[in-house]
Amino acid sequence: MGNKNKTISFRVNEDAFETLREIAEQRDISLSAVFRDYVQTLVAHDGQVKVVPEHEIDESPSSSPESFPPKVEVPKSFIREHERLELEAEHLREQLDEYKRYVTKLSQQLEEQEAEDVIQLEDLDGEREEEPFRLG
């Protein structure tokens, strides 16, 4: 069975609903996406998610001045090399598929030829009407 999306429905009071809507607007996502993000985080961390108010995050000594999520600059040469390797991998997969088809075709031809090329020894004996050779 495949993964099917399921619908979860529950009720919240009007104030909580409006707050959730504001959060979604701030993040420029849908209200459903807010819940999906939360559920994915909850599942990914085996239910061990702690909600911390923003002002406590800002006061935390472990927090860095960088924005969240962290951003990393990657050199263009790395990106180009990655893209080149992806294209090469795709090409190699295509070649592998082509070789597999070719091997399958050759195997089928070999099976057909083996069926035709089998010569029974009894058939050879029946064709020969000459006298057997004697040694000595």
Tab-separated table of N, CA, C and O in Angstrom:
chain	number	residue	atom	x	y	z
A	1	MET	N	0.834	-1.178	0.000
A	1	MET	CA	0.000	0.000	0.000
A	1	MET	C	0.879	1.241	0.000
A	1	MET	O	1.888	1.287	0.667
A	2	GLY	N	0.465	2.261	-0.722
A	2	GLY	CA	1.220	3.504	-0.780
A	2	GLY	C	0.871	4.411	0.372
A	2	GLY	O	-0.034	4.155	1.157
A	3	ASN	N	1.623	5.475	0.456
A	3	ASN	CA	1.333	6.468	1.478
A	3	ASN	C	0.166	7.316	1.001
A	3	ASN	O	0.231	7.955	-0.034
A	4	LYS	N	-0.879	7.310	1.781
A	4	LYS	CA	-2.041	8.119	1.437
A	4	LYS	C	-2.124	9.265	2.424
A	4	LYS	O	-1.865	9.102	3.608
A	5	ASN	N	-2.479	10.430	1.932
A	5	ASN	CA	-2.657	11.572	2.814
A	5	ASN	C	-3.943	11.388	3.594
A	5	ASN	O	-4.965	10.970	3.060
A	6	LYS	N	-3.877	11.678	4.855
A	6	LYS	CA	-5.041	11.572	5.731
A	6	LYS	C	-5.423	12.966	6.208
A	6	LYS	O	-4.590	13.850	6.308
A	7	THR	N	-6.688	13.157	6.525
A	7	THR	CA	-7.185	14.431	7.011
A	7	THR	C	-7.393	14.362	8.513
A	7	THR	O	-7.984	13.412	9.018
A	8	ILE	N	-6.878	15.386	9.200
A	8	ILE	CA	-7.073	15.491	10.642
A	8	ILE	C	-7.956	16.706	10.874
A	8	ILE	O	-7.695	17.786	10.366
A	9	SER	N	-8.988	16.530	11.652
A	9	SER	CA	-9.912	17.625	11.917
A	9	SER	C	-10.092	17.772	13.421
A	9	SER	O	-10.260	16.781	14.137
A	10	PHE	N	-10.010	19.013	13.912
A	10	PHE	CA	-10.257	19.264	15.329
A	10	PHE	C	-10.709	20.707	15.495
A	10	PHE	O	-10.614	21.517	14.579
A	11	ARG	N	-11.177	21.022	16.668
A	11	ARG	CA	-11.711	22.358	16.929
A	11	ARG	C	-10.777	23.132	17.843
A	11	ARG	O	-10.169	22.575	18.740
A	12	VAL	N	-10.664	24.431	17.573
A	12	VAL	CA	-9.928	25.350	18.447
A	12	VAL	C	-10.807	26.566	18.665
A	12	VAL	O	-11.715	26.850	17.878
A	13	ASN	N	-10.502	27.306	19.726
A	13	ASN	CA	-11.317	28.494	19.960
A	13	ASN	C	-10.945	29.580	18.955
A	13	ASN	O	-9.918	29.509	18.272
A	14	GLU	N	-11.771	30.591	18.866
A	14	GLU	CA	-11.621	31.603	17.834
A	14	GLU	C	-10.313	32.382	17.973
A	14	GLU	O	-9.665	32.699	16.976
A	15	ASP	N	-9.893	32.678	19.210
A	15	ASP	CA	-8.642	33.413	19.406
A	15	ASP	C	-7.441	32.615	18.894
A	15	ASP	O	-6.555	33.157	18.231
A	16	ALA	N	-7.412	31.319	19.223
A	16	ALA	CA	-6.317	30.469	18.760
A	16	ALA	C	-6.318	30.382	17.238
A	16	ALA	O	-5.254	30.417	16.601
A	17	PHE	N	-7.501	30.294	16.657
A	17	PHE	CA	-7.607	30.220	15.206
A	17	PHE	C	-7.041	31.489	14.567
A	17	PHE	O	-6.276	31.418	13.597
A	18	GLU	N	-7.396	32.646	15.097
A	18	GLU	CA	-6.901	33.912	14.540
A	18	GLU	C	-5.386	34.018	14.693
A	18	GLU	O	-4.695	34.500	13.794
A	19	THR	N	-4.876	33.561	15.832
A	19	THR	CA	-3.423	33.580	16.043
A	19	THR	C	-2.726	32.686	15.030
A	19	THR	O	-1.700	33.060	14.446
A	20	LEU	N	-3.275	31.511	14.785
A	20	LEU	CA	-2.702	30.597	13.794
A	20	LEU	C	-2.744	31.202	12.388
A	20	LEU	O	-1.794	31.070	11.608
A	21	ARG	N	-3.831	31.879	12.098
A	21	ARG	CA	-3.951	32.530	10.794
A	21	ARG	C	-2.889	33.609	10.646
A	21	ARG	O	-2.270	33.750	9.587
A	22	GLU	N	-2.642	34.376	11.710
A	22	GLU	CA	-1.605	35.414	11.671
A	22	GLU	C	-0.220	34.796	11.459
A	22	GLU	O	0.595	35.327	10.705
A	23	ILE	N	0.022	33.690	12.139
A	23	ILE	CA	1.305	32.999	11.964
A	23	ILE	C	1.480	32.582	10.509
A	23	ILE	O	2.547	32.751	9.915
A	24	ALA	N	0.430	32.045	9.933
A	24	ALA	CA	0.492	31.617	8.535
A	24	ALA	C	0.747	32.808	7.620
A	24	ALA	O	1.542	32.715	6.674
A	25	GLU	N	0.104	33.931	7.886
A	25	GLU	CA	0.307	35.128	7.060
A	25	GLU	C	1.729	35.646	7.198
A	25	GLU	O	2.340	36.065	6.211
A	26	GLN	N	2.266	35.633	8.427
A	26	GLN	CA	3.638	36.094	8.639
A	26	GLN	C	4.631	35.236	7.864
A	26	GLN	O	5.606	35.736	7.310
A	27	ARG	N	4.385	33.958	7.853
A	27	ARG	CA	5.284	33.032	7.163
A	27	ARG	C	4.947	32.904	5.684
A	27	ARG	O	5.629	32.190	4.951
A	28	ASP	N	3.880	33.567	5.263
A	28	ASP	CA	3.432	33.553	3.867
A	28	ASP	C	3.180	32.122	3.377
A	28	ASP	O	3.627	31.717	2.304
A	29	ILE	N	2.470	31.365	4.219
A	29	ILE	CA	2.073	30.005	3.855
A	29	ILE	C	0.612	29.817	4.244
A	29	ILE	O	0.030	30.643	4.936
A	30	SER	N	0.057	28.711	3.826
A	30	SER	CA	-1.340	28.443	4.154
A	30	SER	C	-1.454	27.957	5.594
A	30	SER	O	-0.478	27.502	6.195
A	31	LEU	N	-2.639	28.028	6.126
A	31	LEU	CA	-2.895	27.554	7.479
A	31	LEU	C	-2.625	26.045	7.561
A	31	LEU	O	-2.071	25.550	8.543
A	32	SER	N	-2.964	25.323	6.519
A	32	SER	CA	-2.701	23.885	6.482
A	32	SER	C	-1.199	23.602	6.536
A	32	SER	O	-0.760	22.659	7.191
A	33	ALA	N	-0.428	24.442	5.858
A	33	ALA	CA	1.020	24.244	5.848
A	33	ALA	C	1.615	24.432	7.243
A	33	ALA	O	2.582	23.758	7.603
A	34	VAL	N	1.034	25.328	8.045
A	34	VAL	CA	1.497	25.515	9.422
A	34	VAL	C	1.362	24.200	10.174
A	34	VAL	O	2.297	23.758	10.853
A	35	PHE	N	0.215	23.558	10.047
A	35	PHE	CA	-0.009	22.288	10.745
A	35	PHE	C	0.860	21.171	10.179
A	35	PHE	O	1.395	20.363	10.927
A	36	ARG	N	1.002	21.134	8.853
A	36	ARG	CA	1.848	20.097	8.255
A	36	ARG	C	3.288	20.226	8.750
A	36	ARG	O	3.922	19.233	9.099
A	37	ASP	N	3.805	21.471	8.800
A	37	ASP	CA	5.165	21.686	9.302
A	37	ASP	C	5.293	21.203	10.742
A	37	ASP	O	6.268	20.550	11.109
A	38	TYR	N	4.296	21.539	11.554
A	38	TYR	CA	4.344	21.142	12.955
A	38	TYR	C	4.295	19.615	13.084
A	38	TYR	O	5.075	19.023	13.820
A	39	VAL	N	3.404	18.992	12.341
A	39	VAL	CA	3.268	17.535	12.415
A	39	VAL	C	4.554	16.859	11.927
A	39	VAL	O	5.036	15.910	12.549
A	40	GLN	N	5.145	17.356	10.836
A	40	GLN	CA	6.385	16.767	10.333
A	40	GLN	C	7.507	16.901	11.362
A	40	GLN	O	8.283	15.971	11.578
A	41	THR	N	7.587	18.054	12.024
A	41	THR	CA	8.602	18.251	13.061
A	41	THR	C	8.351	17.313	14.229
A	41	THR	O	9.276	16.690	14.760
A	42	LEU	N	7.106	17.196	14.623
A	42	LEU	CA	6.740	16.332	15.744
A	42	LEU	C	7.090	14.876	15.447
A	42	LEU	O	7.693	14.182	16.266
A	43	VAL	N	6.764	14.422	14.257
A	43	VAL	CA	7.045	13.041	13.867
A	43	VAL	C	8.553	12.819	13.732
A	43	VAL	O	9.086	11.810	14.184
A	44	ALA	N	9.253	13.780	13.127
A	44	ALA	CA	10.692	13.639	12.913
A	44	ALA	C	11.457	13.542	14.228
A	44	ALA	O	12.497	12.888	14.304
A	45	HIS	N	10.945	14.187	15.277
A	45	HIS	CA	11.634	14.181	16.566
A	45	HIS	C	10.952	13.265	17.581
A	45	HIS	O	11.122	13.428	18.786
A	46	ASP	N	10.167	12.326	17.070
A	46	ASP	CA	9.522	11.316	17.906
A	46	ASP	C	8.721	11.940	19.048
A	46	ASP	O	8.760	11.475	20.177
A	47	GLY	N	8.020	13.021	18.736
A	47	GLY	CA	7.150	13.664	19.714
A	47	GLY	C	7.883	14.526	20.721
A	47	GLY	O	7.265	15.065	21.637
A	48	GLN	N	9.185	14.696	20.573
A	48	GLN	CA	9.977	15.453	21.531
A	48	GLN	C	10.191	16.886	21.036
A	48	GLN	O	11.308	17.320	20.785
A	49	VAL	N	9.133	17.639	20.908
A	49	VAL	CA	9.212	19.023	20.455
A	49	VAL	C	8.793	19.926	21.594
A	49	VAL	O	7.777	19.687	22.251
A	50	LYS	N	9.598	20.950	21.829
A	50	LYS	CA	9.306	21.893	22.904
A	50	LYS	C	9.005	23.242	22.271
A	50	LYS	O	9.791	23.746	21.458
A	51	VAL	N	7.892	23.830	22.621
A	51	VAL	CA	7.523	25.140	22.102
A	51	VAL	C	8.134	26.179	23.028
A	51	VAL	O	7.922	26.168	24.235
A	52	VAL	N	8.916	27.080	22.437
A	52	VAL	CA	9.606	28.112	23.211
A	52	VAL	C	9.206	29.468	22.655
A	52	VAL	O	9.272	29.685	21.444
A	53	PRO	N	8.796	30.385	23.514
A	53	PRO	CA	8.447	31.726	23.037
A	53	PRO	C	9.651	32.415	22.384
A	53	PRO	O	10.801	32.143	22.754
A	54	GLU	N	9.385	33.293	21.418
A	54	GLU	CA	10.460	33.939	20.679
A	54	GLU	C	11.389	34.735	21.576
A	54	GLU	O	12.594	34.766	21.362
A	55	HIS	N	10.833	35.394	22.594
A	55	HIS	CA	11.701	36.222	23.437
A	55	HIS	C	12.712	35.366	24.202
A	55	HIS	O	13.813	35.810	24.505
A	56	GLU	N	12.379	34.120	24.488
A	56	GLU	CA	13.338	33.233	25.143
A	56	GLU	C	14.406	32.754	24.171
A	56	GLU	O	15.548	32.514	24.569
A	57	ILE	N	14.055	32.637	22.938
A	57	ILE	CA	15.027	32.228	21.926
A	57	ILE	C	16.061	33.338	21.767
A	57	ILE	O	17.264	33.085	21.683
A	58	ASP	N	15.616	34.587	21.735
A	58	ASP	CA	16.523	35.711	21.562
A	58	ASP	C	17.466	35.855	22.751
A	58	ASP	O	18.614	36.287	22.598
A	59	GLU	N	17.014	35.491	23.950
A	59	GLU	CA	17.839	35.607	25.141
A	59	GLU	C	18.797	34.436	25.307
A	59	GLU	O	19.750	34.508	26.066
A	60	SER	N	18.538	33.366	24.598
A	60	SER	CA	19.344	32.156	24.733
A	60	SER	C	20.779	32.421	24.290
A	60	SER	O	21.012	32.982	23.225
A	61	PRO	N	21.790	32.029	25.113
A	61	PRO	CA	23.180	32.267	24.733
A	61	PRO	C	23.630	31.407	23.547
A	61	PRO	O	24.552	31.766	22.845
A	62	SER	N	22.948	30.280	23.331
A	62	SER	CA	23.360	29.398	22.236
A	62	SER	C	22.877	29.892	20.876
A	62	SER	O	23.324	29.410	19.853
A	63	SER	N	21.949	30.839	20.884
A	63	SER	CA	21.428	31.295	19.593
A	63	SER	C	22.434	32.231	18.944
A	63	SER	O	23.076	33.031	19.586
A	64	SER	N	22.577	32.105	17.670
A	64	SER	CA	23.513	32.940	16.936
A	64	SER	C	22.754	34.086	16.291
A	64	SER	O	21.540	34.018	16.115
A	65	PRO	N	23.457	35.127	15.904
A	65	PRO	CA	22.778	36.259	15.283
A	65	PRO	C	22.266	35.965	13.881
A	65	PRO	O	21.542	36.755	13.309
A	66	GLU	N	22.645	34.804	13.336
A	66	GLU	CA	22.186	34.448	11.991
A	66	GLU	C	20.688	34.166	11.999
A	66	GLU	O	20.113	33.797	13.001
A	67	SER	N	20.088	34.335	10.843
A	67	SER	CA	18.658	34.063	10.734
A	67	SER	C	18.432	32.566	10.626
A	67	SER	O	19.332	31.799	10.336
A	68	PHE	N	17.210	32.156	10.896
A	68	PHE	CA	16.858	30.753	10.781
A	68	PHE	C	15.938	30.594	9.595
A	68	PHE	O	15.053	31.408	9.400
A	69	PRO	N	16.056	29.637	8.774
A	69	PRO	CA	17.055	28.580	8.762
A	69	PRO	C	18.411	29.126	8.319
A	69	PRO	O	18.480	30.109	7.595
A	70	PRO	N	19.483	28.482	8.744
A	70	PRO	CA	20.811	28.971	8.376
A	70	PRO	C	21.027	28.878	6.873
A	70	PRO	O	20.490	27.996	6.216
A	71	LYS	N	21.803	29.794	6.367
A	71	LYS	CA	22.078	29.821	4.928
A	71	LYS	C	23.573	29.612	4.727
A	71	LYS	O	24.390	30.135	5.471
A	72	VAL	N	23.893	28.845	3.726
A	72	VAL	CA	25.281	28.536	3.421
A	72	VAL	C	25.547	28.939	1.989
A	72	VAL	O	24.756	28.631	1.097
A	73	GLU	N	26.656	29.626	1.775
A	73	GLU	CA	27.027	29.988	0.414
A	73	GLU	C	27.852	28.863	-0.181
A	73	GLU	O	28.773	28.352	0.459
A	74	VAL	N	27.500	28.483	-1.384
A	74	VAL	CA	28.190	27.392	-2.065
A	74	VAL	C	28.816	27.968	-3.325
A	74	VAL	O	28.147	28.675	-4.081
A	75	PRO	N	30.082	27.671	-3.563
A	75	PRO	CA	30.726	28.193	-4.781
A	75	PRO	C	30.049	27.665	-6.041
A	75	PRO	O	29.560	26.541	-6.068
A	76	LYS	N	30.044	28.495	-7.065
A	76	LYS	CA	29.413	28.090	-8.327
A	76	LYS	C	30.095	26.871	-8.928
A	76	LYS	O	29.447	26.044	-9.553
A	77	SER	N	31.390	26.759	-8.709
A	77	SER	CA	32.107	25.603	-9.259
A	77	SER	C	31.585	24.301	-8.652
A	77	SER	O	31.472	23.289	-9.337
A	78	PHE	N	31.234	24.343	-7.382
A	78	PHE	CA	30.672	23.162	-6.718
A	78	PHE	C	29.323	22.811	-7.330
A	78	PHE	O	29.030	21.645	-7.608
A	79	ILE	N	28.496	23.831	-7.558
A	79	ILE	CA	27.169	23.608	-8.139
A	79	ILE	C	27.308	23.044	-9.552
A	79	ILE	O	26.620	22.090	-9.927
A	80	ARG	N	28.219	23.617	-10.329
A	80	ARG	CA	28.428	23.129	-11.695
A	80	ARG	C	28.901	21.671	-11.691
A	80	ARG	O	28.453	20.856	-12.485
A	81	GLU	N	29.836	21.369	-10.785
A	81	GLU	CA	30.345	19.999	-10.692
A	81	GLU	C	29.223	19.040	-10.295
A	81	GLU	O	29.114	17.940	-10.840
A	82	HIS	N	28.386	19.470	-9.361
A	82	HIS	CA	27.258	18.640	-8.927
A	82	HIS	C	26.300	18.381	-10.096
A	82	HIS	O	25.867	17.247	-10.315
A	83	GLU	N	25.985	19.434	-10.843
A	83	GLU	CA	25.093	19.277	-11.990
A	83	GLU	C	25.720	18.361	-13.044
A	83	GLU	O	25.039	17.530	-13.643
A	84	ARG	N	27.042	18.526	-13.266
A	84	ARG	CA	27.732	17.686	-14.241
A	84	ARG	C	27.667	16.219	-13.817
A	84	ARG	O	27.372	15.329	-14.628
A	85	LEU	N	27.879	15.980	-12.537
A	85	LEU	CA	27.826	14.601	-12.037
A	85	LEU	C	26.419	14.020	-12.130
A	85	LEU	O	26.247	12.836	-12.423
A	86	GLU	N	25.404	14.848	-11.888
A	86	GLU	CA	24.021	14.369	-12.036
A	86	GLU	C	23.738	13.978	-13.478
A	86	GLU	O	23.127	12.938	-13.737
A	87	LEU	N	24.183	14.822	-14.424
A	87	LEU	CA	23.985	14.503	-15.839
A	87	LEU	C	24.744	13.238	-16.233
A	87	LEU	O	24.221	12.389	-16.963
A	88	GLU	N	25.962	13.104	-15.741
A	88	GLU	CA	26.743	11.910	-16.048
A	88	GLU	C	26.086	10.662	-15.471
A	88	GLU	O	26.013	9.622	-16.130
A	89	ALA	N	25.577	10.765	-14.243
A	89	ALA	CA	24.895	9.625	-13.621
A	89	ALA	C	23.654	9.247	-14.430
A	89	ALA	O	23.378	8.057	-14.644
A	90	GLU	N	22.910	10.248	-14.889
A	90	GLU	CA	21.716	9.972	-15.704
A	90	GLU	C	22.116	9.274	-17.006
A	90	GLU	O	21.484	8.296	-17.419
A	91	HIS	N	23.196	9.765	-17.623
A	91	HIS	CA	23.677	9.156	-18.863
A	91	HIS	C	24.102	7.706	-18.625
A	91	HIS	O	23.786	6.810	-19.425
A	92	LEU	N	24.797	7.459	-17.523
A	92	LEU	CA	25.232	6.093	-17.213
A	92	LEU	C	24.052	5.174	-16.941
A	92	LEU	O	24.073	4.005	-17.328
A	93	ARG	N	23.007	5.704	-16.293
A	93	ARG	CA	21.801	4.891	-16.070
A	93	ARG	C	21.158	4.524	-17.399
A	93	ARG	O	20.714	3.391	-17.594
A	94	GLU	N	21.101	5.493	-18.317
A	94	GLU	CA	20.530	5.220	-19.636
A	94	GLU	C	21.357	4.174	-20.372
A	94	GLU	O	20.800	3.267	-20.999
A	95	GLN	N	22.688	4.291	-20.290
A	95	GLN	CA	23.556	3.310	-20.938
A	95	GLN	C	23.353	1.928	-20.333
A	95	GLN	O	23.296	0.928	-21.059
A	96	LEU	N	23.240	1.869	-19.017
A	96	LEU	CA	23.026	0.591	-18.345
A	96	LEU	C	21.721	-0.047	-18.817
A	96	LEU	O	21.676	-1.250	-19.111
A	97	ASP	N	20.663	0.751	-18.907
A	97	ASP	CA	19.386	0.223	-19.397
A	97	ASP	C	19.525	-0.297	-20.820
A	97	ASP	O	18.989	-1.357	-21.157
A	98	GLU	N	20.265	0.462	-21.659
A	98	GLU	CA	20.470	0.038	-23.047
A	98	GLU	C	21.243	-1.279	-23.098
A	98	GLU	O	20.888	-2.201	-23.841
A	99	TYR	N	22.293	-1.412	-22.287
A	99	TYR	CA	23.075	-2.649	-22.255
A	99	TYR	C	22.238	-3.811	-21.744
A	99	TYR	O	22.354	-4.931	-22.239
A	100	LYS	N	21.383	-3.561	-20.756
A	100	LYS	CA	20.515	-4.628	-20.242
A	100	LYS	C	19.570	-5.118	-21.342
A	100	LYS	O	19.352	-6.322	-21.489
A	101	ARG	N	19.002	-4.169	-22.093
A	101	ARG	CA	18.115	-4.566	-23.195
A	101	ARG	C	18.895	-5.378	-24.237
A	101	ARG	O	18.394	-6.372	-24.774
A	102	TYR	N	20.125	-4.956	-24.528
A	102	TYR	CA	20.948	-5.650	-25.513
A	102	TYR	C	21.276	-7.069	-25.042
A	102	TYR	O	21.192	-8.030	-25.807
A	103	VAL	N	21.638	-7.214	-23.770
A	103	VAL	CA	21.953	-8.535	-23.217
A	103	VAL	C	20.719	-9.430	-23.253
A	103	VAL	O	20.800	-10.610	-23.591
A	104	THR	N	19.568	-8.868	-22.926
A	104	THR	CA	18.321	-9.635	-22.978
A	104	THR	C	18.049	-10.110	-24.405
A	104	THR	O	17.698	-11.276	-24.624
A	105	LYS	N	18.256	-9.222	-25.368
A	105	LYS	CA	18.035	-9.576	-26.770
A	105	LYS	C	18.991	-10.690	-27.196
A	105	LYS	O	18.583	-11.672	-27.828
A	106	LEU	N	20.269	-10.566	-26.828
A	106	LEU	CA	21.240	-11.598	-27.175
A	106	LEU	C	20.918	-12.934	-26.504
A	106	LEU	O	21.064	-13.995	-27.110
A	107	SER	N	20.477	-12.880	-25.255
A	107	SER	CA	20.105	-14.112	-24.545
A	107	SER	C	18.948	-14.803	-25.237
A	107	SER	O	18.943	-16.035	-25.380
A	108	GLN	N	17.965	-14.026	-25.676
A	108	GLN	CA	16.819	-14.602	-26.382
A	108	GLN	C	17.265	-15.226	-27.702
A	108	GLN	O	16.823	-16.317	-28.065
A	109	GLN	N	18.149	-14.537	-28.436
A	109	GLN	CA	18.646	-15.078	-29.702
A	109	GLN	C	19.425	-16.370	-29.460
A	109	GLN	O	19.290	-17.329	-30.213
A	110	LEU	N	20.226	-16.383	-28.410
A	110	LEU	CA	21.005	-17.575	-28.083
A	110	LEU	C	20.091	-18.752	-27.755
A	110	LEU	O	20.317	-19.874	-28.211
A	111	GLU	N	19.043	-18.515	-26.992
A	111	GLU	CA	18.094	-19.573	-26.652
A	111	GLU	C	17.421	-20.117	-27.900
A	111	GLU	O	17.232	-21.327	-28.047
A	112	GLU	N	17.058	-19.227	-28.833
A	112	GLU	CA	16.419	-19.658	-30.073
A	112	GLU	C	17.385	-20.494	-30.916
A	112	GLU	O	17.009	-21.521	-31.478
A	113	GLN	N	18.648	-20.060	-30.988
A	113	GLN	CA	19.634	-20.782	-31.788
A	113	GLN	C	19.984	-22.117	-31.157
A	113	GLN	O	20.181	-23.098	-31.858
A	114	GLU	N	20.054	-22.166	-29.836
A	114	GLU	CA	20.359	-23.434	-29.174
A	114	GLU	C	19.275	-24.461	-29.455
A	114	GLU	O	19.554	-25.638	-29.639
A	115	ALA	N	18.051	-24.014	-29.504
A	115	ALA	CA	16.949	-24.932	-29.785
A	115	ALA	C	17.057	-25.472	-31.211
A	115	ALA	O	16.740	-26.636	-31.474
A	116	GLU	N	17.535	-24.660	-32.151
A	116	GLU	CA	17.652	-25.081	-33.541
A	116	GLU	C	18.925	-25.887	-33.797
A	116	GLU	O	18.965	-26.764	-34.644
A	117	ASP	N	20.001	-25.589	-33.094
A	117	ASP	CA	21.303	-26.178	-33.373
A	117	ASP	C	21.564	-27.501	-32.662
A	117	ASP	O	22.627	-28.081	-32.815
A	118	VAL	N	20.639	-28.008	-31.905
A	118	VAL	CA	20.858	-29.267	-31.199
A	118	VAL	C	20.745	-30.412	-32.198
A	118	VAL	O	19.773	-30.540	-32.927
A	119	ILE	N	21.802	-31.219	-32.232
A	119	ILE	CA	21.819	-32.364	-33.139
A	119	ILE	C	21.880	-33.622	-32.287
A	119	ILE	O	22.768	-33.778	-31.457
A	120	GLN	N	20.941	-34.491	-32.482
A	120	GLN	CA	20.895	-35.739	-31.735
A	120	GLN	C	21.801	-36.759	-32.413
A	120	GLN	O	21.814	-36.886	-33.643
A	121	LEU	N	22.552	-37.507	-31.620
A	121	LEU	CA	23.461	-38.506	-32.175
A	121	LEU	C	22.710	-39.606	-32.924
A	121	LEU	O	23.191	-40.134	-33.930
A	122	GLU	N	21.523	-39.930	-32.443
A	122	GLU	CA	20.731	-40.953	-33.122
A	122	GLU	C	20.381	-40.520	-34.540
A	122	GLU	O	20.332	-41.331	-35.463
A	123	ASP	N	20.152	-39.219	-34.719
A	123	ASP	CA	19.838	-38.722	-36.060
A	123	ASP	C	21.030	-38.907	-36.989
A	123	ASP	O	20.873	-39.209	-38.182
A	124	LEU	N	22.217	-38.720	-36.477
A	124	LEU	CA	23.414	-38.898	-37.303
A	124	LEU	C	23.595	-40.364	-37.700
A	124	LEU	O	24.001	-40.669	-38.811
A	125	ASP	N	23.322	-41.276	-36.784
A	125	ASP	CA	23.467	-42.693	-37.076
A	125	ASP	C	22.492	-43.130	-38.166
A	125	ASP	O	22.819	-43.962	-39.004
A	126	GLY	N	21.318	-42.567	-38.177
A	126	GLY	CA	20.306	-42.949	-39.156
A	126	GLY	C	20.650	-42.476	-40.551
A	126	GLY	O	20.304	-43.102	-41.545
A	127	GLU	N	21.358	-41.400	-40.700
A	127	GLU	CA	21.691	-40.867	-42.010
A	127	GLU	C	22.818	-41.652	-42.681
A	127	GLU	O	22.960	-41.656	-43.881
A	128	ARG	N	23.592	-42.304	-41.909
A	128	ARG	CA	24.768	-42.993	-42.430
A	128	ARG	C	24.386	-44.395	-42.915
A	128	ARG	O	23.951	-45.229	-42.148
A	129	GLU	N	24.602	-44.626	-44.179
A	129	GLU	CA	24.281	-45.935	-44.718
A	129	GLU	C	25.545	-46.687	-45.118
A	129	GLU	O	25.492	-47.756	-45.683
A	130	GLU	N	26.682	-46.120	-44.860
A	130	GLU	CA	27.929	-46.780	-45.185
A	130	GLU	C	28.221	-47.861	-44.164
A	130	GLU	O	27.699	-47.863	-43.069
A	131	GLU	N	29.147	-48.750	-44.566
A	131	GLU	CA	29.559	-49.795	-43.643
A	131	GLU	C	30.485	-49.208	-42.619
A	131	GLU	O	31.270	-48.314	-42.925
A	132	PRO	N	30.396	-49.709	-41.414
A	132	PRO	CA	31.323	-49.181	-40.383
A	132	PRO	C	32.758	-49.549	-40.707
A	132	PRO	O	33.030	-50.564	-41.325
A	133	PHE	N	33.659	-48.732	-40.293
A	133	PHE	CA	35.075	-48.984	-40.496
A	133	PHE	C	35.574	-50.012	-39.504
A	133	PHE	O	35.128	-50.042	-38.378
A	134	ARG	N	36.485	-50.838	-39.993
A	134	ARG	CA	37.110	-51.816	-39.102
A	134	ARG	C	38.564	-51.454	-38.939
A	134	ARG	O	39.261	-51.154	-39.895
A	135	LEU	N	38.984	-51.567	-37.733
A	135	LEU	CA	40.390	-51.291	-37.461
A	135	LEU	C	41.142	-52.608	-37.350
A	135	LEU	O	40.674	-53.559	-36.746
A	136	GLY	N	42.304	-52.656	-37.880
A	136	GLY	CA	43.183	-53.766	-37.641
A	136	GLY	C	43.401	-54.758	-38.672
A	136	GLY	O	43.011	-55.295	-39.526
